[in-house]
């Protein structure tokens, strides 16, 4: 369930960048979780989101980002409302991550190349499935 909430939150966060007819996908890896009782959970992630265009035959990557992200969900509602969607600022990227993330998760977030291939593959697979389903 949390995985689905994360996916929806990421796609919603970037929805304004998506043009009609484009395929928007995301993949993520959870580096740490911080649960506050049964009320809230904050997940510390690496998020890859990509936007593709398609001409029916092929996919073209138009836009995307790969960024450490922290999302806090309120668990007191059945929808798991997002109460915070956090990304580091451009200027103090490393410092921001170290201040926000638990220490071990911050180290992983800053050494993000270990995850990119698997996340990129997952996004490409989702985009191919979405392209195929729109053709059918």
C-alpha angles and dihedrals in degrees: 000000000000090000090056091047090052092049092050092046092052094047091046091049092057098033094111090064093058119095123207111279095023123120115233119195137166139194128186145177121216111227097179142350129213114195120194101201111287093316106075143005128196117202122199110209150162107234127197114187122177136185119208134188121208135201090194093263104054142018124235121197105230104171143347148141139223110205143151107251138182118204124186118202128194107227094191089088124060090233094059095232117215109242096175134017108187132187128169119258119249096241101053100023098149095041092048092052093047090050095048106034129065108260100256092044090049090055090051092046091053091047091051099149090087089073107034099089095053092044092048091050091050092051093048091049092051091048092050091050091049091049092049093048092051090053094052 
